[in-house]
Amino acid sequence: MSTDLHIGADAEKVVVAARTVRTRTGRARYRRTGSIVAAVPRPPSGRGREVRLASASRLALGLLFASAVLTATGLAWWFPIVLSAGLLAWSWRRQARAAQPAAFVAPRDAEARVLWTEPEREAFARALDASHRVRRTWPALGEMVDPGQADRSLTRALDELATLLERRQELRRVRAGLESTHDADIPADSPARLAADTQWDRADELWRETGAAANRILRAVDAAARAGESFIREQQVAATARHAERALARVGGVPAAESGPELADRTQAVITAYRDLVV
């Protein structure tokens, strides 16, 4: 079973899944970093309908000429026509998708997580950014870290965070619905009021628990990034100190400043003698 984690973020959502994240509109490029495969939206091509029609017309003329050549060689006439129509349709669809902003498909897979709410999307984006910072420190840490094991741990942390944030997203909707019942004009001892209050307490407890768990993961990933970056800075400072030590050793002590004053004295004596001769 694949241990890769596929992530796609567009203007409206973040998709986290075990399988490749596909686009509904637009195009995306895929970047692999360890076991993380990020689908990055590409900007729209900007080609309007008129430009696409002109491109399709040029392609149609080329296909028409090729079909005529193939038919002349004895090939059944319908085969190149069908093939040309298929190529035209494929090209038109491809250009039309490229002209639209990228939007990812929300998977129906039960294991896929889709984050729609802004706070949860921002939290996951911070964690993903911190994970990239962590990975950039591994080369400098050398044998102090096992990249394979660290990669799996980091990916698992992001996977768990996505699950927690999706639950928190659902709890946000539940809490909003229950909060709207607080102003309902019903007796305080009504069974409906008591049931709503009970569910509110339960939702509030889960809200605090998921928030605490998500914050633990966020703090852990950020702490790992800061620890690695601090170590790298420490190594850079130590290297600078060693370089300065070697440079100072080559310089040695400060030489006596004798040549300069001697030259000045000689110059002054020559000028004085010249003046005496002139006078």
PDB file of C-alpha atoms in Angstrom:
ATOM      1  CA  MET A   1       0.000   0.000   0.000  1.00  0.00           C
ATOM      2  CA  SER A   2       1.307   3.461  -0.916  1.00  0.00           C
ATOM      3  CA  THR A   3       2.351   5.713   1.966  1.00  0.00           C
ATOM      4  CA  ASP A   4       2.296   8.864  -0.170  1.00  0.00           C
ATOM      5  CA  LEU A   5       0.152  11.782   0.868  1.00  0.00           C
ATOM      6  CA  HIS A   6      -1.356  13.788  -1.985  1.00  0.00           C
ATOM      7  CA  ILE A   7      -2.278  17.417  -1.330  1.00  0.00           C
ATOM      8  CA  GLY A   8      -4.035  19.902  -3.579  1.00  0.00           C
ATOM      9  CA  ALA A   9      -5.057  23.438  -2.645  1.00  0.00           C
ATOM     10  CA  ASP A  10      -7.114  25.794  -4.801  1.00  0.00           C
ATOM     11  CA  ALA A  11      -9.007  29.009  -4.095  1.00  0.00           C
ATOM     12  CA  GLU A  12     -11.861  27.286  -2.270  1.00  0.00           C
ATOM     13  CA  LYS A  13     -10.508  24.152  -0.547  1.00  0.00           C
ATOM     14  CA  VAL A  14      -7.631  21.899   0.427  1.00  0.00           C
ATOM     15  CA  VAL A  15      -7.783  18.230  -0.593  1.00  0.00           C
ATOM     16  CA  VAL A  16      -5.715  15.645   1.287  1.00  0.00           C
ATOM     17  CA  ALA A  17      -5.882  12.090  -0.049  1.00  0.00           C
ATOM     18  CA  ALA A  18      -3.952   8.860  -0.456  1.00  0.00           C
ATOM     19  CA  ARG A  19      -4.404   8.992  -4.233  1.00  0.00           C
ATOM     20  CA  THR A  20      -3.526  11.546  -6.890  1.00  0.00           C
ATOM     21  CA  VAL A  21      -5.559  14.740  -6.620  1.00  0.00           C
ATOM     22  CA  ARG A  22      -7.217  15.479  -9.969  1.00  0.00           C
ATOM     23  CA  THR A  23      -8.380  18.797 -11.359  1.00  0.00           C
ATOM     24  CA  ARG A  24     -12.009  19.503 -12.261  1.00  0.00           C
ATOM     25  CA  THR A  25     -11.067  22.598 -14.248  1.00  0.00           C
ATOM     26  CA  GLY A  26      -7.756  24.148 -15.134  1.00  0.00           C
ATOM     27  CA  ARG A  27      -4.396  22.473 -14.898  1.00  0.00           C
ATOM     28  CA  ALA A  28      -1.947  21.587 -12.130  1.00  0.00           C
ATOM     29  CA  ARG A  29       1.656  20.488 -11.882  1.00  0.00           C
ATOM     30  CA  TYR A  30       2.734  17.871  -9.382  1.00  0.00           C
ATOM     31  CA  ARG A  31       5.751  18.257  -7.111  1.00  0.00           C
ATOM     32  CA  ARG A  32       7.073  15.405  -4.993  1.00  0.00           C
ATOM     33  CA  THR A  33       8.908  16.139  -1.758  1.00  0.00           C
ATOM     34  CA  GLY A  34       9.660  12.862  -0.028  1.00  0.00           C
ATOM     35  CA  SER A  35       6.326  11.105   0.404  1.00  0.00           C
ATOM     36  CA  ILE A  36       4.374  14.351  -0.088  1.00  0.00           C
ATOM     37  CA  VAL A  37       2.962  14.934  -3.579  1.00  0.00           C
ATOM     38  CA  ALA A  38       1.654  18.489  -3.876  1.00  0.00           C
ATOM     39  CA  ALA A  39      -0.635  19.446  -6.755  1.00  0.00           C
ATOM     40  CA  VAL A  40       0.086  23.107  -7.520  1.00  0.00           C
ATOM     41  CA  PRO A  41      -2.502  24.975  -9.658  1.00  0.00           C
ATOM     42  CA  ARG A  42      -1.192  26.487 -12.860  1.00  0.00           C
ATOM     43  CA  PRO A  43      -2.355  29.964 -13.862  1.00  0.00           C
ATOM     44  CA  PRO A  44      -5.008  30.099 -16.621  1.00  0.00           C
ATOM     45  CA  SER A  45      -3.613  30.232 -20.157  1.00  0.00           C
ATOM     46  CA  GLY A  46      -5.617  33.375 -20.954  1.00  0.00           C
ATOM     47  CA  ARG A  47      -6.685  32.039 -24.357  1.00  0.00           C
ATOM     48  CA  GLY A  48     -10.192  33.227 -25.178  1.00  0.00           C
ATOM     49  CA  ARG A  49     -12.730  31.450 -27.337  1.00  0.00           C
ATOM     50  CA  GLU A  50     -11.591  33.278 -30.487  1.00  0.00           C
ATOM     51  CA  VAL A  51      -7.974  32.220 -29.985  1.00  0.00           C
ATOM     52  CA  ARG A  52      -9.019  28.630 -29.352  1.00  0.00           C
ATOM     53  CA  LEU A  53     -11.188  28.636 -32.500  1.00  0.00           C
ATOM     54  CA  ALA A  54      -8.262  29.882 -34.583  1.00  0.00           C
ATOM     55  CA  SER A  55      -5.999  27.197 -33.154  1.00  0.00           C
ATOM     56  CA  ALA A  56      -8.623  24.511 -33.797  1.00  0.00           C
ATOM     57  CA  SER A  57      -9.056  25.740 -37.391  1.00  0.00           C
ATOM     58  CA  ARG A  58      -5.338  25.433 -38.066  1.00  0.00           C
ATOM     59  CA  LEU A  59      -5.308  21.957 -36.577  1.00  0.00           C
ATOM     60  CA  ALA A  60      -8.369  20.969 -38.633  1.00  0.00           C
ATOM     61  CA  LEU A  61      -6.685  22.051 -41.863  1.00  0.00           C
ATOM     62  CA  GLY A  62      -3.621  19.993 -41.031  1.00  0.00           C
ATOM     63  CA  LEU A  63      -5.712  16.961 -40.145  1.00  0.00           C
ATOM     64  CA  LEU A  64      -7.771  17.359 -43.334  1.00  0.00           C
ATOM     65  CA  PHE A  65      -4.612  17.308 -45.447  1.00  0.00           C
ATOM     66  CA  ALA A  66      -3.282  14.271 -43.558  1.00  0.00           C
ATOM     67  CA  SER A  67      -6.625  12.476 -43.993  1.00  0.00           C
ATOM     68  CA  ALA A  68      -6.539  13.139 -47.754  1.00  0.00           C
ATOM     69  CA  VAL A  69      -3.023  11.703 -47.970  1.00  0.00           C
ATOM     70  CA  LEU A  70      -3.976   8.608 -45.984  1.00  0.00           C
ATOM     71  CA  THR A  71      -7.105   8.082 -48.097  1.00  0.00           C
ATOM     72  CA  ALA A  72      -5.033   8.352 -51.270  1.00  0.00           C
ATOM     73  CA  THR A  73      -2.813   5.522 -50.037  1.00  0.00           C
ATOM     74  CA  GLY A  74      -5.816   3.199 -49.988  1.00  0.00           C
ATOM     75  CA  LEU A  75      -6.832   3.529 -46.327  1.00  0.00           C
ATOM     76  CA  ALA A  76     -10.573   3.519 -45.665  1.00  0.00           C
ATOM     77  CA  TRP A  77     -11.792   7.133 -45.712  1.00  0.00           C
ATOM     78  CA  TRP A  78     -13.722   6.921 -42.437  1.00  0.00           C
ATOM     79  CA  PHE A  79     -10.723   5.962 -40.297  1.00  0.00           C
ATOM     80  CA  PRO A  80      -8.732   9.232 -40.652  1.00  0.00           C
ATOM     81  CA  ILE A  81     -11.977  11.231 -40.380  1.00  0.00           C
ATOM     82  CA  VAL A  82     -12.892   9.590 -37.053  1.00  0.00           C
ATOM     83  CA  LEU A  83      -9.309   9.942 -35.807  1.00  0.00           C
ATOM     84  CA  SER A  84      -9.205  13.620 -36.793  1.00  0.00           C
ATOM     85  CA  ALA A  85     -12.517  14.335 -35.066  1.00  0.00           C
ATOM     86  CA  GLY A  86     -11.226  12.709 -31.904  1.00  0.00           C
ATOM     87  CA  LEU A  87      -8.004  14.736 -31.973  1.00  0.00           C
ATOM     88  CA  LEU A  88      -9.938  17.953 -32.530  1.00  0.00           C
ATOM     89  CA  ALA A  89     -12.259  17.227 -29.614  1.00  0.00           C
ATOM     90  CA  TRP A  90      -9.343  16.345 -27.346  1.00  0.00           C
ATOM     91  CA  SER A  91      -7.422  19.490 -28.304  1.00  0.00           C
ATOM     92  CA  TRP A  92     -10.468  21.736 -27.790  1.00  0.00           C
ATOM     93  CA  ARG A  93     -11.218  20.259 -24.406  1.00  0.00           C
ATOM     94  CA  ARG A  94      -7.585  20.566 -23.314  1.00  0.00           C
ATOM     95  CA  GLN A  95      -7.369  24.229 -24.319  1.00  0.00           C
ATOM     96  CA  ALA A  96     -10.725  25.014 -22.718  1.00  0.00           C
ATOM     97  CA  ARG A  97      -9.569  23.488 -19.415  1.00  0.00           C
ATOM     98  CA  ALA A  98      -6.266  25.333 -19.574  1.00  0.00           C
ATOM     99  CA  ALA A  99      -8.104  28.661 -19.965  1.00  0.00           C
ATOM    100  CA  GLN A 100      -9.978  28.166 -16.659  1.00  0.00           C
ATOM    101  CA  PRO A 101      -8.675  28.645 -13.099  1.00  0.00           C
ATOM    102  CA  ALA A 102      -7.595  25.351 -11.542  1.00  0.00           C
ATOM    103  CA  ALA A 103     -10.080  23.668  -9.210  1.00  0.00           C
ATOM    104  CA  PHE A 104      -9.529  20.217  -7.728  1.00  0.00           C
ATOM    105  CA  VAL A 105     -12.080  17.437  -7.579  1.00  0.00           C
ATOM    106  CA  ALA A 106     -13.418  16.755  -4.088  1.00  0.00           C
ATOM    107  CA  PRO A 107     -12.875  12.964  -3.814  1.00  0.00           C
ATOM    108  CA  ARG A 108     -15.724  10.747  -2.693  1.00  0.00           C
ATOM    109  CA  ASP A 109     -13.212   8.406  -1.104  1.00  0.00           C
ATOM    110  CA  ALA A 110     -13.995   7.976   2.594  1.00  0.00           C
ATOM    111  CA  GLU A 111     -10.303   8.294   3.447  1.00  0.00           C
ATOM    112  CA  ALA A 112      -9.912  11.628   1.637  1.00  0.00           C
ATOM    113  CA  ARG A 113     -10.166  14.863   3.641  1.00  0.00           C
ATOM    114  CA  VAL A 114     -11.473  18.121   2.189  1.00  0.00           C
ATOM    115  CA  LEU A 115     -11.004  21.354   4.138  1.00  0.00           C
ATOM    116  CA  TRP A 116     -13.403  24.099   3.113  1.00  0.00           C
ATOM    117  CA  THR A 117     -13.352  26.531   6.058  1.00  0.00           C
ATOM    118  CA  GLU A 118     -10.732  29.278   6.082  1.00  0.00           C
ATOM    119  CA  PRO A 119      -9.276  28.709   9.607  1.00  0.00           C
ATOM    120  CA  GLU A 120      -8.678  25.010   8.952  1.00  0.00           C
ATOM    121  CA  ARG A 121      -7.165  25.677   5.529  1.00  0.00           C
ATOM    122  CA  GLU A 122      -4.807  28.277   6.991  1.00  0.00           C
ATOM    123  CA  ALA A 123      -3.763  25.932   9.815  1.00  0.00           C
ATOM    124  CA  PHE A 124      -2.944  23.147   7.398  1.00  0.00           C
ATOM    125  CA  ALA A 125      -1.052  25.563   5.119  1.00  0.00           C
ATOM    126  CA  ARG A 126       1.104  26.641   8.097  1.00  0.00           C
ATOM    127  CA  ALA A 127       1.861  23.032   8.957  1.00  0.00           C
ATOM    128  CA  LEU A 128       2.731  22.200   5.348  1.00  0.00           C
ATOM    129  CA  ASP A 129       5.055  25.205   5.142  1.00  0.00           C
ATOM    130  CA  ALA A 130       6.730  24.182   8.418  1.00  0.00           C
ATOM    131  CA  SER A 131       7.157  20.633   7.089  1.00  0.00           C
ATOM    132  CA  HIS A 132       9.059  22.006   4.081  1.00  0.00           C
ATOM    133  CA  ARG A 133      11.289  23.946   6.474  1.00  0.00           C
ATOM    134  CA  VAL A 134      11.956  20.750   8.409  1.00  0.00           C
ATOM    135  CA  ARG A 135      12.917  18.849   5.260  1.00  0.00           C
ATOM    136  CA  ARG A 136      15.341  21.584   4.195  1.00  0.00           C
ATOM    137  CA  THR A 137      17.308  21.113   7.434  1.00  0.00           C
ATOM    138  CA  TRP A 138      17.926  17.376   6.990  1.00  0.00           C
ATOM    139  CA  PRO A 139      20.976  17.608   4.670  1.00  0.00           C
ATOM    140  CA  ALA A 140      22.801  19.762   7.238  1.00  0.00           C
ATOM    141  CA  LEU A 141      21.924  17.403  10.096  1.00  0.00           C
ATOM    142  CA  GLY A 142      23.686  14.526   8.326  1.00  0.00           C
ATOM    143  CA  GLU A 143      23.715  11.257  10.293  1.00  0.00           C
ATOM    144  CA  MET A 144      21.831  12.812  13.201  1.00  0.00           C
ATOM    145  CA  VAL A 145      18.547  12.127  11.410  1.00  0.00           C
ATOM    146  CA  ASP A 146      17.290   9.200   9.339  1.00  0.00           C
ATOM    147  CA  PRO A 147      15.611  10.917   6.359  1.00  0.00           C
ATOM    148  CA  GLY A 148      13.395   7.921   5.568  1.00  0.00           C
ATOM    149  CA  GLN A 149      12.023   7.548   9.078  1.00  0.00           C
ATOM    150  CA  ALA A 150      11.749  11.309   9.562  1.00  0.00           C
ATOM    151  CA  ASP A 151       9.874  11.618   6.260  1.00  0.00           C
ATOM    152  CA  ARG A 152       7.345   8.990   7.313  1.00  0.00           C
ATOM    153  CA  SER A 153       6.836  10.628  10.717  1.00  0.00           C
ATOM    154  CA  LEU A 154       6.360  14.056   9.170  1.00  0.00           C
ATOM    155  CA  THR A 155       3.896  12.760   6.582  1.00  0.00           C
ATOM    156  CA  ARG A 156       1.947  10.892   9.247  1.00  0.00           C
ATOM    157  CA  ALA A 157       1.743  14.078  11.327  1.00  0.00           C
ATOM    158  CA  LEU A 158       0.275  16.001   8.378  1.00  0.00           C
ATOM    159  CA  ASP A 159      -2.168  13.164   7.716  1.00  0.00           C
ATOM    160  CA  GLU A 160      -3.335  13.174  11.339  1.00  0.00           C
ATOM    161  CA  LEU A 161      -3.596  16.958  11.313  1.00  0.00           C
ATOM    162  CA  ALA A 162      -5.804  16.860   8.201  1.00  0.00           C
ATOM    163  CA  THR A 163      -8.127  14.386   9.961  1.00  0.00           C
ATOM    164  CA  LEU A 164      -8.338  16.566  13.065  1.00  0.00           C
ATOM    165  CA  LEU A 165      -8.989  19.711  11.043  1.00  0.00           C
ATOM    166  CA  GLU A 166     -11.749  18.020   9.063  1.00  0.00           C
ATOM    167  CA  ARG A 167     -13.438  16.997  12.323  1.00  0.00           C
ATOM    168  CA  ARG A 168     -12.981  20.502  13.641  1.00  0.00           C
ATOM    169  CA  GLN A 169     -14.523  21.844  10.461  1.00  0.00           C
ATOM    170  CA  GLU A 170     -17.603  19.667  11.023  1.00  0.00           C
ATOM    171  CA  LEU A 171     -17.729  20.693  14.679  1.00  0.00           C
ATOM    172  CA  ARG A 172     -17.678  24.328  13.587  1.00  0.00           C
ATOM    173  CA  ARG A 173     -20.858  23.741  11.562  1.00  0.00           C
ATOM    174  CA  VAL A 174     -22.506  21.799  14.395  1.00  0.00           C
ATOM    175  CA  ARG A 175     -21.697  24.512  16.917  1.00  0.00           C
ATOM    176  CA  ALA A 176     -23.082  27.192  14.592  1.00  0.00           C
ATOM    177  CA  GLY A 177     -26.340  25.242  14.298  1.00  0.00           C
ATOM    178  CA  LEU A 178     -26.618  24.687  18.052  1.00  0.00           C
ATOM    179  CA  GLU A 179     -25.748  28.311  18.789  1.00  0.00           C
ATOM    180  CA  SER A 180     -28.722  29.427  16.725  1.00  0.00           C
ATOM    181  CA  THR A 181     -31.025  27.581  19.170  1.00  0.00           C
ATOM    182  CA  HIS A 182     -29.899  29.659  22.150  1.00  0.00           C
ATOM    183  CA  ASP A 183     -32.276  32.467  21.217  1.00  0.00           C
ATOM    184  CA  ALA A 184     -35.207  30.180  20.517  1.00  0.00           C
ATOM    185  CA  ASP A 185     -38.362  31.308  22.340  1.00  0.00           C
ATOM    186  CA  ILE A 186     -39.041  28.059  24.199  1.00  0.00           C
ATOM    187  CA  PRO A 187     -39.269  27.258  27.944  1.00  0.00           C
ATOM    188  CA  ALA A 188     -35.955  26.698  29.710  1.00  0.00           C
ATOM    189  CA  ASP A 189     -37.127  23.289  30.965  1.00  0.00           C
ATOM    190  CA  SER A 190     -38.278  22.146  27.542  1.00  0.00           C
ATOM    191  CA  PRO A 191     -36.929  18.691  26.533  1.00  0.00           C
ATOM    192  CA  ALA A 192     -35.787  20.226  23.249  1.00  0.00           C
ATOM    193  CA  ARG A 193     -33.876  22.953  25.120  1.00  0.00           C
ATOM    194  CA  LEU A 194     -32.259  20.420  27.429  1.00  0.00           C
ATOM    195  CA  ALA A 195     -31.280  18.184  24.513  1.00  0.00           C
ATOM    196  CA  ALA A 196     -29.767  21.110  22.615  1.00  0.00           C
ATOM    197  CA  ASP A 197     -27.800  22.226  25.689  1.00  0.00           C
ATOM    198  CA  THR A 198     -26.496  18.691  26.196  1.00  0.00           C
ATOM    199  CA  GLN A 199     -25.309  18.477  22.624  1.00  0.00           C
ATOM    200  CA  TRP A 200     -23.755  21.913  22.882  1.00  0.00           C
ATOM    201  CA  ASP A 201     -21.716  20.812  25.902  1.00  0.00           C
ATOM    202  CA  ARG A 202     -20.603  17.708  24.046  1.00  0.00           C
ATOM    203  CA  ALA A 203     -19.698  19.647  20.920  1.00  0.00           C
ATOM    204  CA  ASP A 204     -17.829  22.223  22.975  1.00  0.00           C
ATOM    205  CA  GLU A 205     -15.795  19.491  24.673  1.00  0.00           C
ATOM    206  CA  LEU A 206     -14.882  17.889  21.347  1.00  0.00           C
ATOM    207  CA  TRP A 207     -14.032  21.335  20.000  1.00  0.00           C
ATOM    208  CA  ARG A 208     -11.505  21.877  22.793  1.00  0.00           C
ATOM    209  CA  GLU A 209     -10.047  18.372  22.447  1.00  0.00           C
ATOM    210  CA  THR A 210      -9.541  18.570  18.685  1.00  0.00           C
ATOM    211  CA  GLY A 211      -8.106  22.071  19.008  1.00  0.00           C
ATOM    212  CA  ALA A 212      -5.594  20.917  21.610  1.00  0.00           C
ATOM    213  CA  ALA A 213      -4.577  17.897  19.523  1.00  0.00           C
ATOM    214  CA  ALA A 214      -4.184  19.982  16.362  1.00  0.00           C
ATOM    215  CA  ASN A 215      -2.122  22.584  18.217  1.00  0.00           C
ATOM    216  CA  ARG A 216       0.191  19.870  19.550  1.00  0.00           C
ATOM    217  CA  ILE A 217       0.962  18.741  16.003  1.00  0.00           C
ATOM    218  CA  LEU A 218       1.411  22.318  14.768  1.00  0.00           C
ATOM    219  CA  ARG A 219       3.756  23.144  17.650  1.00  0.00           C
ATOM    220  CA  ALA A 220       5.736  19.927  17.184  1.00  0.00           C
ATOM    221  CA  VAL A 221       6.331  20.484  13.463  1.00  0.00           C
ATOM    222  CA  ASP A 222       7.216  24.140  14.011  1.00  0.00           C
ATOM    223  CA  ALA A 223       9.555  23.218  16.885  1.00  0.00           C
ATOM    224  CA  ALA A 224      11.328  20.660  14.681  1.00  0.00           C
ATOM    225  CA  ALA A 225      11.789  23.295  11.976  1.00  0.00           C
ATOM    226  CA  ARG A 226      13.114  25.895  14.421  1.00  0.00           C
ATOM    227  CA  ALA A 227      15.479  23.388  16.075  1.00  0.00           C
ATOM    228  CA  GLY A 228      16.976  22.375  12.736  1.00  0.00           C
ATOM    229  CA  GLU A 229      17.281  25.973  11.552  1.00  0.00           C
ATOM    230  CA  SER A 230      18.910  26.995  14.853  1.00  0.00           C
ATOM    231  CA  PHE A 231      21.451  24.181  14.510  1.00  0.00           C
ATOM    232  CA  ILE A 232      22.285  25.298  10.961  1.00  0.00           C
ATOM    233  CA  ARG A 233      22.785  28.896  12.120  1.00  0.00           C
ATOM    234  CA  GLU A 234      24.976  27.652  14.975  1.00  0.00           C
ATOM    235  CA  GLN A 235      27.114  25.696  12.502  1.00  0.00           C
ATOM    236  CA  GLN A 236      27.410  28.773  10.280  1.00  0.00           C
ATOM    237  CA  VAL A 237      28.517  30.934  13.209  1.00  0.00           C
ATOM    238  CA  ALA A 238      31.058  28.280  14.263  1.00  0.00           C
ATOM    239  CA  ALA A 239      32.410  28.090  10.687  1.00  0.00           C
ATOM    240  CA  THR A 240      32.707  31.894  10.579  1.00  0.00           C
ATOM    241  CA  ALA A 241      34.595  31.849  13.896  1.00  0.00           C
ATOM    242  CA  ARG A 242      36.989  29.144  12.631  1.00  0.00           C
ATOM    243  CA  HIS A 243      37.622  31.103   9.425  1.00  0.00           C
ATOM    244  CA  ALA A 244      38.314  34.247  11.435  1.00  0.00           C
ATOM    245  CA  GLU A 245      40.686  32.321  13.718  1.00  0.00           C
ATOM    246  CA  ARG A 246      42.708  31.052  10.734  1.00  0.00           C
ATOM    247  CA  ALA A 247      42.764  34.512   9.149  1.00  0.00           C
ATOM    248  CA  LEU A 248      43.941  36.152  12.374  1.00  0.00           C
ATOM    249  CA  ALA A 249      46.633  33.495  12.796  1.00  0.00           C
ATOM    250  CA  ARG A 250      47.985  34.379   9.336  1.00  0.00           C
ATOM    251  CA  VAL A 251      47.931  38.084  10.108  1.00  0.00           C
ATOM    252  CA  GLY A 252      49.842  37.608  13.350  1.00  0.00           C
ATOM    253  CA  GLY A 253      50.899  40.590  15.455  1.00  0.00           C
ATOM    254  CA  VAL A 254      50.819  44.206  14.357  1.00  0.00           C
ATOM    255  CA  PRO A 255      54.209  45.168  12.744  1.00  0.00           C
ATOM    256  CA  ALA A 256      56.043  48.236  13.949  1.00  0.00           C
ATOM    257  CA  ALA A 257      55.174  51.345  11.939  1.00  0.00           C
ATOM    258  CA  GLU A 258      58.772  52.431  11.055  1.00  0.00           C
ATOM    259  CA  SER A 259      58.882  52.755   7.279  1.00  0.00           C
ATOM    260  CA  GLY A 260      56.198  55.387   7.030  1.00  0.00           C
ATOM    261  CA  PRO A 261      57.653  57.847   9.555  1.00  0.00           C
ATOM    262  CA  GLU A 262      61.198  57.290   8.173  1.00  0.00           C
ATOM    263  CA  LEU A 263      60.021  58.122   4.659  1.00  0.00           C
ATOM    264  CA  ALA A 264      58.327  61.269   5.929  1.00  0.00           C
ATOM    265  CA  ASP A 265      61.450  62.384   7.783  1.00  0.00           C
ATOM    266  CA  ARG A 266      63.653  61.849   4.730  1.00  0.00           C
ATOM    267  CA  THR A 267      61.236  63.722   2.504  1.00  0.00           C
ATOM    268  CA  GLN A 268      61.126  66.641   4.917  1.00  0.00           C
ATOM    269  CA  ALA A 269      64.959  66.737   5.122  1.00  0.00           C
ATOM    270  CA  VAL A 270      65.288  66.808   1.334  1.00  0.00           C
ATOM    271  CA  ILE A 271      62.779  69.651   1.045  1.00  0.00           C
ATOM    272  CA  THR A 272      64.566  71.662   3.761  1.00  0.00           C
ATOM    273  CA  ALA A 273      67.984  71.208   2.079  1.00  0.00           C
ATOM    274  CA  TYR A 274      66.546  72.304  -1.253  1.00  0.00           C
ATOM    275  CA  ARG A 275      65.127  75.445   0.291  1.00  0.00           C
ATOM    276  CA  ASP A 276      68.502  76.293   1.852  1.00  0.00           C
ATOM    277  CA  LEU A 277      70.213  75.967  -1.506  1.00  0.00           C
ATOM    278  CA  VAL A 278      67.699  78.195  -3.200  1.00  0.00           C
ATOM    279  CA  VAL A 279      68.019  80.890  -0.581  1.00  0.00           C
TER     280      VAL A 279
END
